[in-house]
Coordinates of C-alpha atoms and ligand atoms in Angstrom, one line a residue:
M732 CA 0.4 -0.2 -0.2
A733 CA 0.9 3.3 -0.7
S734 CA 0.9 5.3 2.6
V735 CA 2.1 6.2 5.5
I736 CA 1.1 6.7 8.7
F737 CA 2.2 10.0 11.3
I738 CA 2.7 9.2 14.7
D739 CA 2.5 11.9 17.5
P740 CA 4.3 10.4 20.0
S741 CA 4.2 13.2 22.4
S742 CA 1.0 12.3 22.4
A743 CA -0.1 9.9 25.9
A744 CA -2.9 8.5 23.5
A745 CA -0.6 8.0 20.4
V746 CA -2.8 10.1 17.2
V747 CA -1.8 8.6 14.5
H748 CA -2.7 9.1 11.3
R749 CA -2.6 7.9 7.2
L750 CA -0.6 10.4 5.1
P751 CA 0.3 9.5 1.0
F752 CA 4.5 9.5 0.8
T753 CA 5.7 11.2 3.9
R754 CA 8.7 10.6 6.2
F755 CA 10.5 13.1 8.6
S756 CA 11.4 12.3 11.8
N757 CA 12.6 15.0 14.5
G758 CA 12.1 15.4 18.1
L759 CA 8.4 14.5 18.9
I760 CA 7.1 13.6 15.4
S761 CA 8.4 10.3 14.0
L762 CA 6.5 9.2 10.3
R763 CA 7.9 5.8 9.4
R764 CA 6.6 3.6 6.0
L765 CA 3.9 1.0 7.6
V766 CA 5.9 -2.3 7.5
G767 CA 5.2 -5.5 7.6
P768 CA 4.7 -8.2 10.5
L769 CA 8.4 -9.6 11.2
H770 CA 7.6 -10.4 14.1
V771 CA 4.7 -11.0 16.5
C772 CA 4.9 -9.4 19.5
S773 CA 2.4 -7.6 22.3
P774 CA 2.6 -6.2 25.7
T775 CA 1.1 -9.1 28.0
P776 CA 0.7 -7.9 32.1
T777 CA 3.4 -8.8 33.6
L778 CA 5.0 -9.3 37.5
P779 CA 7.4 -7.7 39.5
R780 CA 11.0 -9.8 38.4
T781 CA 14.2 -9.8 40.2
L782 CA 15.6 -5.8 40.1
S783 CA 14.0 -3.3 42.9
L784 CA 11.6 -0.6 41.7
R785 CA 11.0 1.8 43.4
S786 CA 6.9 2.9 43.3
P787 CA 6.1 5.7 41.4
R788 CA 3.4 7.0 43.4
S789 CA 4.8 6.3 46.7
S790 CA 8.4 4.8 48.7
R791 CA 7.5 2.0 49.2
L792 CA 10.4 -0.5 47.5
V793 CA 9.4 -3.9 45.3
T794 CA 11.7 -6.4 45.0
A795 CA 11.0 -9.3 43.6
S796 CA 13.3 -12.5 43.1
M797 CA 14.0 -14.2 40.2
A798 CA 9.7 -16.0 39.2
T799 CA 9.2 -19.3 37.5
E800 CA 7.0 -17.2 35.1
P801 CA 9.2 -15.2 34.9
S802 CA 7.7 -11.8 33.9
A803 CA 9.0 -8.3 33.4
K804 CA 8.2 -5.0 35.5
V805 CA 5.4 -3.1 33.0
I806 CA 6.8 1.2 33.6
D807 CA 3.8 2.7 33.1
G808 CA 4.4 5.7 31.2
K809 CA 1.6 6.8 30.7
A810 CA 0.9 6.8 34.6
V811 CA 3.4 8.3 35.2
A812 CA 3.0 11.3 32.8
K813 CA -0.8 11.7 34.7
Q814 CA 1.4 12.2 38.0
I815 CA 3.6 14.4 36.4
R816 CA 1.4 16.8 35.2
E817 CA -1.1 16.7 38.3
E818 CA 2.5 18.2 39.7
I819 CA 2.9 20.9 37.6
G820 CA -0.9 21.8 37.3
A821 CA -0.3 22.4 40.5
E822 CA 3.5 24.2 41.0
V823 CA 2.3 26.6 38.0
S824 CA -1.3 26.8 40.8
K825 CA 1.9 28.1 43.3
L826 CA 3.9 30.5 40.9
K827 CA 0.8 32.3 39.6
E828 CA -1.0 32.8 43.9
A829 CA 2.9 33.6 45.3
I830 CA 3.8 36.2 42.5
G831 CA 1.1 36.8 40.1
V832 CA 3.3 34.7 36.7
V833 CA 1.9 32.4 34.8
P834 CA 4.2 30.2 32.2
G835 CA 3.6 30.8 28.4
L836 CA 5.3 28.3 26.0
A837 CA 4.8 30.0 21.9
V838 CA 4.9 27.4 19.4
I839 CA 5.3 29.5 15.7
L840 CA 4.3 27.0 13.1
V841 CA 4.9 27.6 9.5
G842 CA 3.1 25.6 6.7
D843 CA -0.6 23.6 6.6
R844 CA 1.0 19.9 6.9
K845 CA -1.8 18.5 8.1
D846 CA 0.3 16.3 11.4
S847 CA 2.4 19.5 12.4
A848 CA -0.9 21.6 13.0
T849 CA -2.2 17.5 15.5
Y850 CA 0.6 18.0 17.3
V851 CA 0.9 21.4 17.0
R852 CA -3.0 21.1 19.5
N853 CA -1.9 18.1 20.9
K854 CA 0.5 20.7 22.7
K855 CA -2.2 23.7 23.1
K856 CA -4.0 20.9 24.7
A857 CA -1.1 20.3 27.5
C858 CA -0.6 24.0 28.0
E859 CA -3.9 23.7 28.9
S860 CA -4.7 21.5 31.0
V861 CA -1.7 22.3 33.5
G862 CA -2.6 26.1 33.6
I863 CA 0.2 27.1 31.2
N864 CA -0.6 29.7 28.6
S865 CA 0.0 28.5 25.0
F866 CA 1.3 31.7 22.3
E867 CA 0.4 29.7 18.5
V868 CA 2.0 31.6 15.6
H869 CA 0.7 30.0 12.3
L870 CA 2.7 31.4 9.4
P871 CA 1.9 30.1 5.5
D872 CA 4.1 27.5 3.8
D873 CA 5.6 30.8 1.3
S874 CA 7.1 32.5 4.2
S875 CA 11.0 33.6 4.6
E876 CA 12.8 32.3 6.8
E877 CA 13.0 36.9 8.3
E878 CA 9.4 36.2 8.9
V879 CA 9.8 33.7 10.9
L880 CA 13.9 34.7 12.5
K881 CA 11.3 38.1 12.7
F882 CA 8.6 35.6 15.1
I883 CA 12.0 34.5 17.3
S884 CA 12.9 37.3 18.3
D885 CA 10.0 38.9 19.0
F886 CA 9.0 36.2 21.4
N887 CA 13.3 35.3 22.4
G888 CA 12.9 38.9 23.8
D889 CA 9.2 39.3 25.4
P890 CA 8.8 38.7 28.9
S891 CA 5.2 36.1 29.2
V892 CA 7.0 33.5 27.2
H893 CA 9.3 32.0 28.6
G894 CA 9.8 28.9 26.7
I895 CA 9.7 28.2 22.7
L896 CA 8.8 25.7 19.9
V897 CA 9.5 25.5 16.1
Q898 CA 7.8 22.9 14.6
L899 CA 9.1 20.8 12.8
P900 CA 9.7 19.7 10.0
L901 CA 10.3 23.4 8.5
P902 CA 9.3 24.2 5.0
S903 CA 13.0 23.3 2.9
H904 CA 13.7 26.7 1.9
I905 CA 14.2 27.7 5.4
N906 CA 17.1 26.7 6.5
E907 CA 17.4 24.8 10.0
Q908 CA 20.1 25.0 12.2
N909 CA 19.4 29.3 11.2
I910 CA 16.4 28.7 13.1
L911 CA 17.0 26.8 15.3
N912 CA 19.3 28.9 16.6
A913 CA 18.1 31.9 16.6
V914 CA 15.5 30.5 19.6
T915 CA 17.3 32.3 23.0
I916 CA 19.0 29.5 24.9
E917 CA 16.8 30.8 28.1
K918 CA 13.4 29.4 25.8
D919 CA 15.1 26.5 24.3
V920 CA 12.6 23.9 25.5
D921 CA 13.2 21.9 23.3
G922 CA 16.4 21.4 23.7
F923 CA 18.1 21.3 20.4
H924 CA 20.3 24.7 20.9
P925 CA 23.1 23.7 20.6
L926 CA 25.0 25.3 23.4
N927 CA 22.5 23.5 25.6
I928 CA 23.4 20.4 23.8
G929 CA 27.3 21.1 24.7
R930 CA 26.6 21.3 27.4
L931 CA 24.8 18.4 28.5
A932 CA 28.2 16.9 27.2
M933 CA 30.6 18.6 29.4
R934 CA 31.2 18.0 32.7
G935 CA 30.3 20.9 35.4
R936 CA 28.3 22.4 33.1
E937 CA 24.6 21.8 33.2
P938 CA 21.6 22.5 29.7
L939 CA 19.8 25.3 30.4
F940 CA 17.4 22.7 29.8
V941 CA 17.6 18.8 27.9
T942 CA 15.8 17.7 25.3
C943 CA 12.4 16.1 26.1
T944 CA 12.1 12.6 25.2
P945 CA 15.3 11.5 26.4
K946 CA 14.7 12.5 29.6
G947 CA 11.5 11.2 29.7
C948 CA 13.8 8.7 29.9
I949 CA 15.5 9.0 32.9
E950 CA 12.9 10.4 34.8
L951 CA 11.5 6.7 33.8
L952 CA 14.6 5.0 35.2
L953 CA 14.8 7.5 38.5
R954 CA 11.0 7.2 38.8
Y955 CA 11.0 3.9 39.2
G956 CA 14.0 3.4 41.8
V957 CA 16.2 2.5 39.2
D958 CA 20.0 2.3 40.2
I959 CA 21.8 3.7 36.7
K960 CA 24.7 4.3 39.0
G961 CA 28.0 2.1 38.0
K962 CA 25.6 0.3 35.5
R963 CA 26.1 -1.2 31.9
A964 CA 24.0 0.9 30.1
V965 CA 23.4 0.5 26.3
V966 CA 21.7 3.4 24.4
I967 CA 20.1 1.9 20.6
G968 CA 20.7 5.3 18.0
R969 CA 22.7 7.7 17.9
S970 CA 20.0 10.3 17.0
N971 CA 20.4 14.5 18.4
I972 CA 17.1 14.7 19.9
V973 CA 16.9 11.3 20.9
G974 CA 20.1 8.2 21.4
M975 CA 22.6 10.6 22.6
P976 CA 21.1 12.8 24.4
A977 CA 19.7 9.5 26.0
A978 CA 23.5 8.3 26.8
L979 CA 24.9 12.0 27.0
L980 CA 22.1 12.2 30.4
L981 CA 23.0 8.4 31.3
Q982 CA 26.9 8.8 32.2
R983 CA 25.8 12.0 34.1
E984 CA 24.1 9.4 36.5
D985 CA 27.2 7.4 36.8
A986 CA 26.4 4.5 34.5
T987 CA 29.0 3.0 32.2
V988 CA 27.6 3.9 28.7
T989 CA 27.2 2.3 25.1
I990 CA 25.6 3.1 21.6
V991 CA 24.4 1.4 18.6
H992 CA 23.8 2.0 15.6
S993 CA 24.0 0.8 12.0
R994 CA 26.7 0.6 12.3
T995 CA 28.7 -1.4 15.3
K996 CA 28.7 -5.0 14.3
N997 CA 27.9 -7.0 16.8
P998 CA 24.6 -4.9 18.9
E999 CA 23.3 -8.7 20.0
E1000 CA 26.6 -9.2 22.5
I1001 CA 27.2 -5.6 23.2
T1002 CA 23.7 -5.6 24.0
R1003 CA 23.8 -8.7 26.0
Q1004 CA 26.4 -6.6 28.5
A1005 CA 23.6 -4.2 29.7
D1006 CA 22.1 -3.7 32.8
I1007 CA 20.0 -1.1 31.4
I1008 CA 18.5 0.0 27.3
I1009 CA 17.4 2.6 25.3
S1010 CA 16.6 2.2 22.4
A1011 CA 15.9 5.2 19.7
V1012 CA 15.6 2.9 16.3
G1013 CA 12.6 3.1 14.5
Q1014 CA 12.3 -0.4 13.6
P1015 CA 10.6 -2.5 15.6
N1016 CA 10.8 -5.8 17.4
M1017 CA 15.3 -5.5 16.8
V1018 CA 15.8 -5.4 20.0
R1019 CA 15.1 -9.9 20.7
G1020 CA 15.1 -11.7 23.5
S1021 CA 18.7 -13.5 23.0
W1022 CA 19.9 -9.5 23.5
I1023 CA 18.9 -8.8 26.5
K1024 CA 21.0 -10.1 30.5
P1025 CA 18.6 -11.4 32.1
G1026 CA 17.4 -8.2 34.8
A1027 CA 18.1 -5.7 32.8
V1028 CA 16.4 -2.6 32.5
I1029 CA 14.2 -1.9 28.6
I1030 CA 13.6 1.4 28.0
D1031 CA 12.1 1.2 24.4
V1032 CA 11.8 4.5 22.3
G1033 CA 10.5 3.7 19.0
I1034 CA 6.9 3.8 17.4
N1035 CA 6.5 1.7 14.8
P1036 CA 4.1 1.2 12.8
V1037 CA 3.3 -2.7 11.6
E1038 CA 0.6 -4.5 8.9
D1039 CA -2.1 -5.8 11.6
A1040 CA -5.1 -7.2 9.8
S1041 CA -7.2 -7.4 12.6
S1042 CA -7.0 -3.8 13.5
P1043 CA -9.7 -1.8 12.9
R1044 CA -7.2 0.6 11.5
G1045 CA -4.7 -2.2 9.7
Y1046 CA -1.8 -1.1 11.7
R1047 CA -0.8 -1.3 15.4
L1048 CA 2.5 0.0 17.3
V1049 CA 4.7 -1.6 18.7
G1050 CA 8.7 -0.9 20.6
D1051 CA 12.0 -2.0 18.8
V1052 CA 12.2 -4.5 21.0
C1053 CA 10.0 -7.8 20.4
Y1054 CA 8.0 -7.0 24.1
D1055 CA 6.8 -10.7 24.5
E1056 CA 10.6 -12.0 23.8
V1057 CA 11.6 -10.3 26.4
C1058 CA 9.2 -9.3 29.1
K1059 CA 10.4 -12.9 30.3
I1060 CA 13.3 -12.1 30.7
A1061 CA 13.7 -8.1 31.5
A1062 CA 13.8 -6.8 35.2
A1063 CA 11.6 -4.1 33.7
V1064 CA 10.7 -2.6 30.0
T1065 CA 8.5 0.0 29.2
P1066 CA 5.2 -0.8 26.8
V1067 CA 4.5 1.0 23.3
P1068 CA 2.5 2.9 23.5
G1069 CA 2.0 4.2 27.0
G1070 CA 5.6 4.7 27.7
V1071 CA 7.9 7.5 26.6
G1072 CA 5.5 9.3 24.4
P1073 CA 3.0 10.7 27.0
M1074 CA 6.4 11.1 28.5
T1075 CA 7.7 14.1 26.1
I1076 CA 5.4 16.6 25.9
A1077 CA 5.5 16.0 29.9
M1078 CA 8.9 17.2 30.5
L1079 CA 8.4 19.8 27.1
L1080 CA 5.5 21.7 30.7
S1081 CA 8.1 20.6 32.5
N1082 CA 10.8 22.8 31.3
T1083 CA 8.5 25.3 30.2
L1084 CA 7.6 26.0 34.0
S1085 CA 11.2 25.9 35.1
S1086 CA 12.3 27.9 32.7
A1087 CA 8.8 30.7 34.2
K1088 CA 11.1 29.7 37.3
R1089 CA 13.8 30.5 36.7
A1090 CA 13.2 33.9 35.2
Y1091 CA 12.6 34.6 38.8
N1092 CA 14.9 33.0 40.0
I1093 CA 11.9 30.9 42.2
K1094 CA 14.0 27.9 43.5
Ligands
NAP1701 P1 16.5 9.1 13.8 O1 16.8 9.3 14.1 O2 16.0 8.2 12.8 O3 17.7 8.2 14.2 C1 18.0 6.1 14.0 C2 19.3 5.7 15.0 O4 19.4 4.1 15.3 C3 20.3 6.3 14.4 O5 21.0 6.6 15.3 C4 20.9 5.3 13.3 O6 21.8 4.0 13.1 C5 20.1 3.6 14.4 N1 19.9 2.5 14.0 C6 19.8 2.5 13.1 N2 19.0 0.8 12.7 C7 20.1 1.1 13.6 C8 20.0 -1.0 12.8 N3 20.0 -1.5 12.4 N4 21.0 -1.1 13.8 C9 21.9 -0.4 15.1 N5 21.7 1.3 14.8 C10 20.9 1.2 14.5 O7 15.3 8.4 14.6 P2 14.6 8.6 16.2 O8 14.4 10.6 15.1 O9 16.2 9.1 16.7 O10 14.1 8.3 16.3 C11 14.1 7.2 16.8 C12 12.9 6.6 17.1 O11 12.7 7.2 18.6 C13 12.0 6.0 15.9 O12 11.2 5.5 15.9 C14 10.8 7.5 16.5 O13 9.5 7.2 15.9 C15 10.9 7.3 18.6 N6 10.4 8.3 19.1 C16 10.1 8.3 20.2 C17 9.7 8.9 20.7 C18 9.0 9.5 21.9 O14 9.1 10.1 22.3 N7 8.2 8.2 22.4 C19 10.4 10.7 20.3 C20 10.9 10.9 19.1 C21 11.2 9.6 19.1 P3 23.6 5.6 11.9 O15 23.2 6.7 13.3 O16 24.8 5.0 12.0 O17 22.3 6.1 11.5

């Protein structure tokens, strides 16, 4: 079938549509070709296994020994993201009461892509749900780079705006780097500015913002009480928006990190040594049970549509990780959907709130 579907992974309930002949990937969204069924891997209900994991809602430590019926704990990104949104909502109210400031997120959309418009609408809704103001600029497809830069410059100087997000992809005549570099790092809530990424990579330096999806991955590990310090971590994928910053974040948490990419000779062997795996590849069910060390914790960032005749839509979403195989071996794993995806937008809201607090020197 000559069609592809697009997904906004930032949405808790992944928004999926069919589009003719479109393919791209940027931080929050990704278009993938519909892929035929490679291996049947579907989420199944699970129980805790080998690691000690802290419940994200309480400080209770859930310790489980190796079970005879092995099954991994599900790392529930949807529930954690909901909890984070509630926390953000409460902080936004406090900020308003204390100093009369409401955090604001500006989103610039150029062109008429329906998928981009959907993502912008979702971000707007998410802002509303926590009391963050959203400002939207929608420019025509033939807008010049200068026009876009002018809006960025205005938002950079607007004290009611604490975060600026330029929805990608931009029309081809606009230089994406010029646009992203123009967002002041103090409002770079997507964390794409080279200065923020550079600071993330440097010891002793702090980025003002960390890219939302990798930040969401680490937040899941931390909220589930997964011990990262001194552990062996493997990140599969090295993109600027997911794999690379995820590896830097794990290193900052004192993991010993290896990055696997498309030219890696023995990915299975390397991945099998990992206590923690973050996979951001975009290949359905690539990471098989045989790649997993017993008791590993797995964060599956991949969102891949595969054909499924039994689904009313004719496809379903799977991760990079073959869920039904790894859940028998791993200690914990994120499902797809409902794992990392909902965390991405929660981190965007969190970055916007942090930015507003920083602007008023509030801890
Ligand atoms: P990307 O820019 O296409 O990067 C993919 C990475 O995977 C590249 O570094 C590539 O290696 C590596 N790779 C490709 N094939 C491989 C293979 N066979 N073995 C090992 N590594 C391989 O993709 P992305 O934007 O990082 O996104 C990755 C996945 O995450 C996609 O499924 C996307 O939809 C999803 N995603 C989800 C969220 C979310 O919120 N949940 C957000 C963003 C993306 P090279 O560098 O060598 O080419």
